[in-house]
Short mmCIF file of C-alpha atoms in Angstrom, two decimals:
data_model
loop_
_atom_site.label_atom_id
_atom_site.label_comp_id
_atom_site.label_asym_id
_atom_site.label_seq_id
_atom_site.Cartn_x
_atom_site.Cartn_y
_atom_site.Cartn_z
CA MET A 292 25.38 -13.32 16.49
CA ALA A 293 23.95 -16.25 14.58
CA THR A 294 21.66 -18.85 15.84
CA VAL A 295 19.55 -21.79 14.01
CA SER A 296 16.92 -23.64 15.97
CA ALA A 297 13.68 -26.21 15.34
CA VAL A 298 10.07 -24.33 16.26
CA ILE A 299 6.95 -23.75 15.44
CA ILE A 300 4.87 -20.72 15.08
CA PRO A 301 1.46 -20.85 17.49
CA SER A 302 -0.36 -19.18 14.61
CA GLN A 303 0.11 -21.53 12.33
CA LYS A 304 -1.71 -24.34 13.42
CA LYS A 305 -3.40 -26.37 10.53
CA LYS A 306 -6.95 -27.30 10.37
CA ASP A 307 -5.92 -31.37 11.84
CA GLY A 308 -4.32 -29.63 15.09
CA THR A 309 -0.37 -29.78 13.72
CA TRP A 310 2.23 -27.33 13.02
CA ASN A 311 5.05 -27.20 10.92
CA VAL A 312 8.27 -28.06 12.31
CA LYS A 313 10.54 -25.23 10.81
CA ILE A 314 13.59 -23.98 11.51
CA ARG A 315 14.45 -20.55 12.93
CA VAL A 316 17.54 -18.61 11.61
CA ASN A 317 18.28 -15.20 13.98
CA LYS A 318 20.66 -12.74 12.93
CA ASP A 319 21.06 -9.55 15.05
CA GLY A 320 17.20 -9.93 16.66
CA ARG A 321 15.63 -10.89 13.62
CA SER A 322 14.15 -14.49 12.24
CA THR A 323 13.72 -16.50 8.69
CA TYR A 324 12.33 -19.21 8.86
CA LEU A 325 13.20 -21.83 6.55
CA GLU A 326 9.80 -25.15 6.23
CA THR A 327 10.91 -29.07 6.73
CA SER A 328 8.98 -31.78 6.25
CA HIS A 329 8.14 -32.62 9.77
CA PHE A 330 4.70 -31.39 11.49
CA VAL A 331 4.01 -32.33 14.95
CA ASN A 332 1.50 -32.14 17.35
CA ALA A 333 -0.01 -31.13 20.89
CA LYS A 334 1.88 -33.29 22.89
CA GLN A 335 5.76 -33.96 21.27
CA ILE A 336 6.38 -30.01 22.26
CA TRP A 337 7.03 -28.19 25.45
CA LYS A 338 4.61 -25.17 27.11
CA LYS A 339 7.05 -22.75 25.06
CA ASN A 340 6.52 -24.11 21.58
CA GLN A 341 9.96 -26.51 21.59
CA ILE A 342 10.01 -29.57 20.81
CA LYS A 343 10.34 -32.02 23.05
CA ASP A 344 9.69 -35.27 21.06
CA PRO A 345 12.87 -37.52 21.14
CA LYS A 346 12.83 -39.45 17.69
CA LEU A 347 12.28 -35.68 15.33
CA LEU A 348 14.75 -34.06 17.79
CA ALA A 349 17.77 -37.18 16.53
CA MET A 350 16.40 -36.48 13.25
CA LEU A 351 16.24 -32.74 13.23
CA ASN A 352 20.09 -32.40 15.12
CA PRO A 353 22.36 -32.99 12.36
CA ILE A 354 20.51 -30.45 10.21
CA LEU A 355 20.98 -27.60 12.88
CA THR A 356 24.64 -28.78 13.10
CA GLU A 357 24.72 -28.82 9.58
CA TYR A 358 23.64 -25.05 9.85
CA ARG A 359 25.61 -24.26 12.76
CA LEU A 360 29.14 -25.74 10.53
CA LYS A 361 27.91 -23.43 8.25
CA ILE A 362 27.97 -20.12 9.70
CA GLY A 363 30.97 -20.93 11.68
CA GLU A 364 33.47 -21.42 8.46
CA LEU A 365 31.64 -18.02 7.40
CA GLY A 366 34.06 -15.93 9.74
CA THR A 367 33.86 -12.43 9.04
CA LYS A 368 32.36 -12.21 5.59
CA LEU A 369 28.33 -12.97 8.67
CA SER A 370 28.66 -9.54 9.38
CA SER A 371 27.10 -8.66 6.13
CA PHE A 372 24.30 -11.40 6.43
CA THR A 373 20.61 -11.02 7.34
CA SER A 374 18.85 -13.50 8.21
CA SER A 375 16.72 -13.44 5.65
CA LYS A 376 20.11 -14.04 3.49
CA LEU A 377 21.74 -16.21 6.51
CA ALA A 378 18.69 -18.21 5.47
CA VAL A 379 19.36 -18.98 1.19
CA ASN A 380 23.25 -19.40 1.92
CA LEU A 381 22.35 -22.57 4.41
CA THR A 382 19.68 -23.34 2.58
CA LYS A 383 21.09 -22.45 -1.42
CA GLU A 384 22.43 -26.03 -2.28
CA GLU A 385 19.22 -27.69 -0.74
CA VAL A 386 16.29 -25.83 -1.29
CA LYS A 387 14.53 -26.54 -4.98
CA ALA A 388 11.61 -24.23 -6.56
CA GLU A 389 8.66 -26.96 -5.83
CA ASP A 390 9.88 -26.64 -1.13
CA ILE A 391 8.85 -22.95 -1.81
CA ASN A 392 5.39 -22.04 -0.02
CA VAL A 393 4.28 -19.12 -1.47
CA VAL A 394 1.87 -18.25 0.81
CA GLU A 395 3.93 -18.13 4.30
CA PHE A 396 6.80 -15.73 2.11
CA GLY A 397 4.20 -13.53 1.48
CA ARG A 398 2.68 -13.81 4.58
CA ARG A 399 6.39 -12.55 5.79
CA ARG A 400 6.79 -9.76 3.36
CA VAL A 401 3.53 -8.68 4.71
CA GLN A 402 5.39 -8.40 8.23
CA GLU A 403 7.97 -6.60 6.56
CA LEU A 404 5.91 -3.90 4.90
CA LYS A 405 4.41 -3.47 8.12
CA LYS A 406 7.71 -3.07 10.33
CA ALA A 407 9.16 -0.61 7.38
CA ASN A 408 5.43 1.75 7.59
CA ARG A 409 4.53 0.61 4.55
CA SER A 410 1.25 -0.01 5.74
CA GLY A 411 -0.19 0.58 2.38
CA SER A 412 2.26 -1.88 0.44
CA ALA A 413 0.97 -4.92 3.09
CA LYS A 414 -2.18 -4.11 2.71
CA ASN A 415 -2.13 -4.57 -1.15
CA MET A 416 -0.20 -8.06 -0.39
CA GLN A 417 -2.09 -9.52 1.61
CA ALA A 418 -5.00 -8.91 -0.64
CA THR A 419 -3.12 -11.23 -2.62
CA ILE A 420 -2.05 -13.60 -0.73
CA ASN A 421 -6.09 -14.01 0.41
CA GLY A 422 -7.06 -14.23 -3.93
CA LEU A 423 -4.36 -16.71 -4.04
CA ILE A 424 -6.06 -19.00 -1.34
CA ASP A 425 -9.19 -18.46 -2.84
CA PHE A 426 -8.38 -19.23 -6.38
CA PHE A 427 -6.38 -22.52 -5.32
CA ARG A 428 -8.22 -22.89 -2.49
CA THR A 429 -5.84 -24.19 0.14
CA GLU A 430 -2.86 -22.25 1.66
CA ASP A 431 -0.06 -25.19 0.25
CA ILE A 432 0.61 -22.63 -2.63
CA ARG A 433 3.70 -23.52 -4.25
CA ILE A 434 5.71 -21.48 -6.70
CA THR A 435 6.12 -23.59 -9.44
CA ASP A 436 2.34 -23.53 -8.84
CA ILE A 437 2.34 -20.06 -11.01
CA ARG A 438 2.54 -20.71 -14.75
CA VAL A 439 1.52 -18.88 -17.53
CA ASN A 440 -2.12 -21.34 -17.19
CA MET A 441 -2.83 -20.55 -13.58
CA LEU A 442 -1.97 -16.84 -14.20
CA GLN A 443 -4.38 -16.94 -17.25
CA SER A 444 -7.44 -18.92 -15.40
CA TYR A 445 -6.57 -17.11 -12.91
CA GLU A 446 -7.80 -13.48 -14.32
CA GLN A 447 -10.85 -15.42 -15.79
CA PHE A 448 -11.75 -15.97 -11.65
CA MET A 449 -10.75 -12.71 -11.20
CA ARG A 450 -13.17 -11.06 -13.64
CA SER A 451 -16.42 -13.75 -12.34
CA PRO A 452 -18.38 -13.44 -9.33
CA ARG A 453 -17.54 -15.61 -6.82
CA THR A 454 -18.87 -15.84 -3.00
CA GLN A 455 -15.69 -14.89 -0.55
CA ILE A 456 -14.90 -15.78 2.67
CA ARG A 457 -13.56 -13.70 4.96
CA PRO A 458 -13.06 -13.85 9.44
CA ASP A 459 -14.74 -10.09 11.15
CA GLN A 460 -13.32 -8.31 13.52
CA PHE A 461 -13.97 -11.79 16.32
CA ASN A 462 -12.71 -14.31 13.96
CA ARG A 463 -15.71 -15.80 12.33
CA PRO A 464 -15.83 -16.87 8.54
CA ARG A 465 -18.15 -14.43 7.03
CA LYS A 466 -19.39 -14.82 2.99
CA ARG A 467 -19.46 -12.03 0.90
CA GLU A 468 -20.90 -11.81 -2.60
CA LEU A 469 -18.47 -10.02 -5.29
CA ALA A 470 -19.32 -9.04 -8.40
CA GLY A 471 -16.25 -9.65 -10.64
CA MET A 472 -13.37 -7.45 -11.09
CA THR A 473 -12.93 -4.35 -13.72
CA THR A 474 -10.20 -4.69 -15.86
CA ASN A 475 -8.42 -2.54 -13.75
CA GLY A 476 -9.29 -4.55 -10.47
CA VAL A 477 -7.09 -6.91 -12.46
CA HIS A 478 -3.86 -5.44 -13.55
CA ASN A 479 -3.74 -3.90 -9.95
CA ASN A 480 -4.33 -7.59 -8.28
CA MET A 481 -1.62 -8.96 -11.06
CA ARG A 482 1.25 -6.40 -10.95
CA ASP A 483 0.99 -7.17 -6.79
CA LEU A 484 1.15 -10.33 -8.19
CA ARG A 485 3.92 -10.61 -9.46
CA ILE A 486 5.36 -8.00 -6.96
CA LEU A 487 5.72 -10.81 -4.89
CA PHE A 488 6.73 -13.82 -7.66
CA ASN A 489 9.70 -11.09 -8.09
CA CYS A 490 10.25 -10.88 -4.34
CA ILE A 491 10.63 -15.00 -4.29
CA ARG A 492 12.54 -14.87 -7.28
CA ASP A 493 14.77 -11.72 -5.49
CA PHE A 494 14.92 -13.80 -2.44
CA TYR A 495 16.48 -17.55 -3.64
CA ASN A 496 18.10 -16.82 -6.37
CA ASP A 497 21.51 -15.28 -6.91
CA GLU A 498 22.84 -14.71 -9.77
CA ASP A 499 26.23 -13.55 -9.04
CA GLU A 500 26.98 -16.85 -6.85
CA GLY A 501 25.90 -18.57 -9.68
CA VAL A 502 22.76 -20.39 -7.59
CA MET A 503 19.20 -19.79 -9.43
CA ILE A 504 16.86 -21.86 -7.60
CA VAL A 505 13.60 -20.99 -9.33
CA LYS A 506 14.46 -20.58 -13.48
CA HIS A 507 10.78 -19.65 -14.75
CA TYR A 508 8.85 -16.71 -15.10
CA PRO A 509 5.10 -16.14 -16.52
CA PHE A 510 5.39 -12.95 -16.61
CA ARG A 511 7.76 -12.70 -19.22
CA LYS A 512 4.75 -14.56 -21.53
CA TYR A 513 2.12 -13.33 -19.79
CA LYS A 514 1.03 -9.85 -20.18
CA LEU A 515 -1.10 -8.02 -17.49
CA PRO A 516 -4.53 -6.13 -18.71
CA GLN A 517 -4.18 -3.00 -19.62
CA VAL A 518 -5.62 -0.01 -17.39
CA GLU A 519 -8.13 1.05 -18.53
CA PRO A 520 -9.06 5.02 -18.93
CA THR A 521 -11.68 5.91 -15.80
CA ASN A 522 -14.48 8.30 -17.65
CA LYS A 523 -16.36 9.33 -14.46
CA PRO A 524 -16.28 12.77 -14.72
CA LYS A 525 -14.47 15.23 -13.31
CA LEU A 526 -16.41 17.81 -10.36
CA THR A 527 -16.80 21.26 -11.11
CA VAL A 528 -16.58 24.29 -9.67
CA GLU A 529 -20.21 24.63 -8.58
CA GLN A 530 -19.81 21.02 -7.21
CA VAL A 531 -16.96 21.40 -4.62
CA ILE A 532 -18.46 25.03 -4.59
CA ALA A 533 -21.64 22.57 -3.22
CA ILE A 534 -19.23 20.56 -1.46
CA ARG A 535 -17.56 23.22 0.55
CA ASP A 536 -20.74 25.05 1.80
CA PHE A 537 -22.56 21.89 2.60
CA VAL A 538 -24.43 22.18 6.34
CA VAL A 539 -23.68 19.28 7.99
CA GLU A 540 -24.18 18.78 12.25
CA PRO A 541 -21.49 19.62 14.01
CA ASP A 542 -18.73 16.90 15.49
CA SER A 543 -19.99 14.46 12.10
CA ARG A 544 -18.79 11.57 10.56
CA ILE A 545 -20.14 13.81 7.61
CA GLU A 546 -18.80 17.49 9.15
CA LEU A 547 -15.23 15.29 8.88
CA ALA A 548 -16.21 13.86 5.38
CA ARG A 549 -16.72 17.69 4.72
CA ASP A 550 -13.70 19.20 5.76
CA LEU A 551 -11.10 16.93 4.96
CA PHE A 552 -11.98 17.12 1.42
CA MET A 553 -11.96 20.72 1.33
CA LEU A 554 -8.57 20.70 2.95
CA SER A 555 -7.90 17.99 0.35
CA PHE A 556 -8.57 19.93 -3.10
CA TYR A 557 -6.92 22.66 -0.73
CA LEU A 558 -3.84 21.49 -0.25
CA CYS A 559 -3.52 19.78 -3.48
CA GLY A 560 -4.88 17.24 -3.62
CA MET A 561 -3.17 15.15 -0.44
CA ASN A 562 -4.70 11.80 -0.22
CA SER A 563 -5.99 11.16 3.77
CA VAL A 564 -3.36 9.22 4.77
CA ASP A 565 -0.78 11.99 4.63
CA MET A 566 -3.01 13.93 6.31
CA TYR A 567 -3.35 10.58 8.49
CA LYS A 568 0.31 11.67 9.56
CA LEU A 569 -0.26 15.06 10.25
CA PRO A 570 2.25 16.52 13.44
CA LEU A 571 0.78 18.61 15.40
CA PRO A 572 0.86 22.85 13.58
CA ASP A 573 2.00 25.49 15.10
CA ALA A 574 -0.40 28.96 14.12
CA SER A 575 3.07 30.32 12.27
CA ASP A 576 2.91 27.55 10.16
CA GLU A 577 2.89 28.66 6.14
CA ARG A 578 3.75 25.75 4.57
CA VAL A 579 3.17 21.83 5.20
CA ASN A 580 6.15 19.78 3.57
CA TYR A 581 5.32 15.92 4.12
CA ASN A 582 6.53 13.03 2.00
CA ARG A 583 3.74 10.75 0.34
CA SER A 584 3.78 7.83 1.84
CA LYS A 585 1.95 6.44 -1.36
CA THR A 586 5.39 6.64 -2.94
CA LYS A 587 7.76 7.45 -1.29
CA GLY A 588 8.86 4.59 -1.01
CA ARG A 589 9.74 4.03 -4.76
CA ARG A 590 10.97 7.24 -5.99
CA ARG A 591 14.57 8.11 -5.18
CA ASP A 592 13.08 12.16 -3.81
CA LYS A 593 10.71 10.47 -0.81
CA ALA A 594 8.35 11.93 -3.06
CA TYR A 595 8.84 15.27 -1.52
CA ILE A 596 7.29 18.83 -1.39
CA SER A 597 5.91 20.62 0.02
CA ILE A 598 2.67 22.98 0.19
CA PHE A 599 1.88 26.41 0.88
CA ILE A 600 -1.10 26.80 2.97
CA PRO A 601 -3.81 29.20 1.92
CA ASP A 602 -5.83 31.17 3.49
CA VAL A 603 -9.04 29.50 3.14
CA ALA A 604 -7.32 26.86 4.44
CA LYS A 605 -5.50 27.47 7.55
CA PRO A 606 -8.51 26.73 9.52
CA LEU A 607 -8.87 23.76 8.07
CA TYR A 608 -5.21 22.74 8.89
CA MET A 609 -5.09 23.59 12.26
CA LYS A 610 -9.00 21.27 13.30
CA TYR A 611 -7.34 18.40 11.89
CA ALA A 612 -3.66 18.58 12.14
CA GLY A 613 -1.85 16.34 15.08
CA THR A 614 -5.25 15.46 15.73
CA LEU A 615 -6.95 12.38 13.17
CA LYS A 616 -4.24 9.61 15.50
CA ASN A 617 -6.22 10.53 18.55
CA ARG A 618 -9.98 10.22 17.04
CA TYR A 619 -9.22 7.18 14.51
CA VAL A 620 -6.67 3.93 15.50
CA SER A 621 -5.91 3.30 11.81
CA GLN A 622 -5.50 5.42 8.20
CA TYR A 623 -8.18 2.42 7.64
CA SER A 624 -10.03 3.12 10.25
CA LEU A 625 -10.53 7.35 8.54
CA ASN A 626 -10.79 6.24 5.09
CA TYR A 627 -14.01 4.15 6.39
CA ALA A 628 -15.53 7.35 8.50
CA ILE A 629 -14.69 9.33 5.25
CA ALA A 630 -16.36 7.41 3.26
CA TYR A 631 -20.05 7.31 5.32
CA GLY A 632 -19.64 11.48 5.44
CA ILE A 633 -19.03 11.47 1.43
CA LYS A 634 -21.68 9.43 0.10
CA LYS A 635 -24.03 11.46 2.58
CA ILE A 636 -23.31 14.54 1.39
CA GLY A 637 -23.39 12.58 -2.74
CA LYS A 638 -26.85 11.41 -2.09
CA ALA A 639 -27.84 14.34 -0.62
CA LEU A 640 -26.79 16.29 -4.13
CA GLY A 641 -27.47 13.56 -6.72
CA PHE A 642 -24.05 13.47 -6.96
CA LYS A 643 -23.38 9.37 -8.62
CA ASN A 644 -19.92 7.35 -6.17
CA PRO A 645 -19.16 9.91 -4.87
CA GLU A 646 -15.35 9.37 -3.48
CA PHE A 647 -13.00 11.12 -1.43
CA TYR A 648 -10.55 11.10 -3.65
CA ASN A 649 -12.56 13.46 -6.30
CA ALA A 650 -10.85 16.37 -4.44
CA ARG A 651 -7.52 15.40 -5.77
CA HIS A 652 -9.29 14.45 -9.07
CA ALA A 653 -11.54 18.27 -9.15
CA PHE A 654 -7.78 19.88 -8.37
CA GLY A 655 -6.22 17.90 -11.39
CA ASP A 656 -8.72 18.29 -13.86
CA LEU A 657 -8.97 22.33 -12.79
CA ALA A 658 -5.67 22.80 -12.95
CA ARG A 659 -5.25 21.87 -16.85
CA ASN A 660 -8.85 22.80 -18.21
CA ARG A 661 -9.54 25.29 -16.70
CA CYS A 662 -6.33 26.87 -15.73
CA ARG A 663 -4.61 25.43 -18.68
CA PHE A 664 -1.43 25.11 -16.50
CA SER A 665 1.42 22.36 -18.60
CA MET A 666 0.48 18.36 -17.39
CA ASP A 667 4.54 18.97 -16.02
CA ASP A 668 3.17 21.55 -14.28
CA VAL A 669 -0.12 19.94 -12.81
CA GLY A 670 2.49 16.56 -12.42
CA LEU A 671 4.37 18.87 -9.73
CA ALA A 672 2.20 20.62 -7.33
CA MET A 673 0.47 17.24 -7.69
CA ASN A 674 3.00 15.26 -6.08
CA HIS A 675 3.90 13.08 -9.69
CA LYS A 676 7.02 14.02 -10.89
CA ASP A 677 10.56 13.20 -9.69
CA ASN A 678 12.87 15.47 -9.77
CA SER A 679 16.06 13.25 -9.57
CA ASN A 680 15.05 10.87 -12.01
CA ARG A 681 15.73 13.63 -14.97
CA VAL A 682 19.19 14.87 -16.27
CA THR A 683 17.74 18.72 -17.23
CA ASP A 684 16.01 18.03 -13.03
CA VAL A 685 19.84 18.25 -11.92
CA TYR A 686 20.41 21.30 -13.49
CA VAL A 687 17.17 23.21 -12.34
CA SER A 688 16.78 23.54 -8.28
CA LYS A 689 13.83 22.60 -6.34
CA ASN A 690 11.43 25.88 -6.48
CA TRP A 691 8.11 26.00 -5.16
CA ASP A 692 6.57 29.06 -6.65
CA ILE A 693 5.47 26.80 -9.73
CA ILE A 694 3.29 24.74 -7.35
CA ASP A 695 2.08 27.57 -5.31
CA GLU A 696 1.24 28.75 -8.63
CA VAL A 697 -0.82 26.56 -9.88
CA GLN A 698 -2.43 25.76 -6.43
CA SER A 699 -3.27 29.65 -5.82
CA ALA A 700 -5.30 29.97 -9.80
CA VAL A 701 -7.83 26.96 -9.05
CA ILE A 702 -8.36 28.19 -5.62
CA ASN A 703 -9.35 31.58 -7.46
CA LEU A 704 -11.53 29.40 -10.15
CA LEU A 705 -14.14 29.26 -6.50
CA THR A 706 -13.05 33.37 -5.82
CA ASN A 707 -13.79 34.16 -9.23
CA HIS A 708 -17.04 31.86 -8.71
CA ASP A 709 -18.25 33.24 -5.51
CA LEU A 710 -17.82 36.48 -6.81
CA ALA A 711 -19.78 36.11 -10.04
CA VAL A 712 -22.26 34.74 -7.78
CA GLN A 713 -22.77 37.33 -5.33
CA HIS A 714 -22.78 40.49 -8.38
CA ARG A 715 -25.76 38.38 -9.80
CA LEU A 716 -22.79 37.62 -13.03
CA SER A 717 -22.35 34.61 -15.25
CA ASN A 718 -19.24 32.20 -14.94
CA ASN A 719 -18.51 34.27 -18.74
CA GLY A 720 -18.71 37.82 -16.45
CA ILE A 721 -15.90 37.60 -14.38
CA GLN A 722 -12.71 36.92 -15.91
CA ILE A 723 -10.45 33.82 -14.65
CA SER A 724 -7.00 35.19 -13.33
CA ARG A 725 -3.30 33.35 -12.11
CA GLU A 726 -3.20 35.76 -8.82
CA VAL A 727 -4.63 35.83 -5.84
#
């Protein structure tokens, strides 16, 4: 069933006290909102946010009637439409590119990503929207405003120091002084803006039907800055051990950071978000099987991986798996607590700019440069490789033995170092073995 109605969105009240009137297209319980040229104030709406102004209704009713007739003409085809596709079908003859509000579209996309449990992508999309509002100094940004010259100016804007204003937890405006972004930061932000632009084109354009509402594509001429390799030194075996053996106060954020850092290292660089999502463990668990949150939405194999739980990691796994959701309201709260603890540990040990992600970097670096595994094997262990994309992999069965070998060899570096210290030998006094 599909319906159309004229409504306002209460949360989108403008500074002058008015709301834009939307046409809500509802299909199977999901809604898409179409912007109109009409605005109303509080006197023109009922308590349930419905339009009561008779003159305005007289202008809106013919539009609603036309849309209802179009829906009826679809007949059995209607079952194949989502609310968003139906909205495009209803308006494809009247929507112009200059009518498309990038901010409103982006906010709808953020909600879609959240419903799909893609919180990381939703956060990036929201940051993109905020950046555009900062640059244009308005929320009225049309798709036609996104041009090559604008992208070039926007890049310079991001590279420059600026004052950022964001609401705090009580919705009060707070100022932050920001340094200019690095090249890698600019790359990530422009990449996310391109994703948003592509989403808008895909939503409004229909090449099969010859509908091309958004005709321009500035990213064809504008090129994103190339990602620069980071020169930040990776942690050594001795530094990883120093973190492992760091004395902490029980039940503190520093203990949490130390433990999860080492758990990540032991489990081939598992990310904190995936630790946050771990189910309650069983003492008989020998492996942890999961889909890597960061990449499961863009890989054919859903970024699935199976990691052996070594004896050295078992106490930490049993302690934290399935409990982090009870301690922290979101993965971001967990990340904040970890970051606090890691900074305290790093400062005490004299490490420069320590991060939780250093555990993952250290695992990969040691696997390649100390244990001499191939880049393919290291990538497989760190869940970088999509086994479903290569023709050869179609003929090779999935086997976790290679990952287990990489994992045990890296952990064995720590074991060998401990033995060397115990027997007062140098690092060269014990042969590094791939056997546990």
